[in-house]
Amino acid sequence: MYCQSNDELLELVNEARKVAKDGKVADYIPALGKANPGDLAVAIHYPDGTCLSAGDIERKITLQSISKVISLALVLMDRGYEHVFHHVGMEPTGDPFNSIAKLETMDVAKPLNPMINAGALAVTHLIIGSNVAERLQRLLKFIQTMAGNPDIGYCQEVAQSEFETAFLNRALCYFLKEHGIIKEDVEQLLDLYTKQCAIEMNCLDLARIGLVFAMDGVDPDSKAQVIPKDVARICKTFMVTCGMYNASGEFAIKIGIPAKSGVSGGIMGAVPRKFGIGVFGPALDEKGNSIAGIKFLEQLSRNYSLSMF
Ligand code: GLN
């Protein structure tokens, strides 16, 4: 039996919130620095439509790196397996998400996986459309379908703030362009990538998206296959091996569910064939994951034996 009531969830939230003071809000994207480090919001979405939530659930978060797993799904659908994995690899790095180090030491200069920034930039490059607006619109439409919410958009302030300060991501792009992994104009790709990362929603929407991945790509209401089963499987595998940056191994051992985090403090979880989870707690640990969010998931996984291993 899984968590049954908002009160049960609230108890876990109140306990986990205590560690938020040991974390730090990301401010390398200046607009993210405005978040309140003490916030914590969680939601669980079940296939029967039940949605539980607790904490500061009115807050909206930008997806940041969580968007990487969704853009990967779209691009796999757009371009197919062979094409995508010609541009990006499948191996975890053990390095921080924005590291440039491995690119130069590999024989073929392709990013090791789609969850690090270099790999995500290569993936976003593959989103089909005739201009940035059209490509963003396609991604937004896909996200709206998965969340069951046609009002989801992106936060202009956060997108702009990252665009103005993304010097490292620009460097990654130029490296990838030098090696033929990306072919488009770097400023154009960054425009799309920063808007993708700034796509904004609450933790209930996030849990609904997690549920679609958890249900092998099937929309729980319409029963439509919105992501092919094989694509959902690939995405969940990346969530396990690389979804929590260079803390993915520890997360797999302690929590054991496919999950993807972002520097905004969001975490999307997909408990296979059971439920989707959305978490938002902006204070981060030293590896860039929501410190209270991890604490919450640890307790949730322990209480309800959620580890898939
Ligand atoms: N937009 C962020 C960046 O590229 C995403 C990183 C993250 O969430 N870890 O730096």
PDB file of C-alpha atoms in Angstrom, residues 9 90 93 111 118 120 132 138 143 149 166 193 210 216 219 222 241 243 260 269:
ATOM      1  CA  LEU A   9       2.733  13.246   2.739  1.00  0.00           C
ATOM      2  CA  MET A  90      24.877   6.285 -23.314  1.00  0.00           C
ATOM      3  CA  THR A  93      30.344  10.383 -16.624  1.00  0.00           C
ATOM      4  CA  PRO A 111      29.063  13.900 -25.294  1.00  0.00           C
ATOM      5  CA  ALA A 118      26.965  18.912 -23.507  1.00  0.00           C
ATOM      6  CA  ALA A 120      21.531  17.908 -23.719  1.00  0.00           C
ATOM      7  CA  VAL A 132      13.385  28.440 -32.544  1.00  0.00           C
ATOM      8  CA  ARG A 138       6.624  21.507 -30.409  1.00  0.00           C
ATOM      9  CA  ILE A 143       5.041  18.672 -22.333  1.00  0.00           C
ATOM     10  CA  ASN A 149      -2.175  21.017 -18.790  1.00  0.00           C
ATOM     11  CA  ALA A 166      25.578  30.901 -20.140  1.00  0.00           C
ATOM     12  CA  TYR A 193      18.007  25.563 -24.835  1.00  0.00           C
ATOM     13  CA  GLY A 210       6.583  11.421 -14.176  1.00  0.00           C
ATOM     14  CA  ASP A 216       5.655   3.175 -20.153  1.00  0.00           C
ATOM     15  CA  ASP A 219      -1.410   8.725 -20.763  1.00  0.00           C
ATOM     16  CA  SER A 222      -6.837   8.956 -22.425  1.00  0.00           C
ATOM     17  CA  THR A 241      22.184   5.867 -14.622  1.00  0.00           C
ATOM     18  CA  GLY A 243      19.487  11.436 -13.779  1.00  0.00           C
ATOM     19  CA  LYS A 260      15.747  13.465 -12.902  1.00  0.00           C
ATOM     20  CA  GLY A 269      10.368  10.635 -10.235  1.00  0.00           C
TER      21      GLY A 269
END
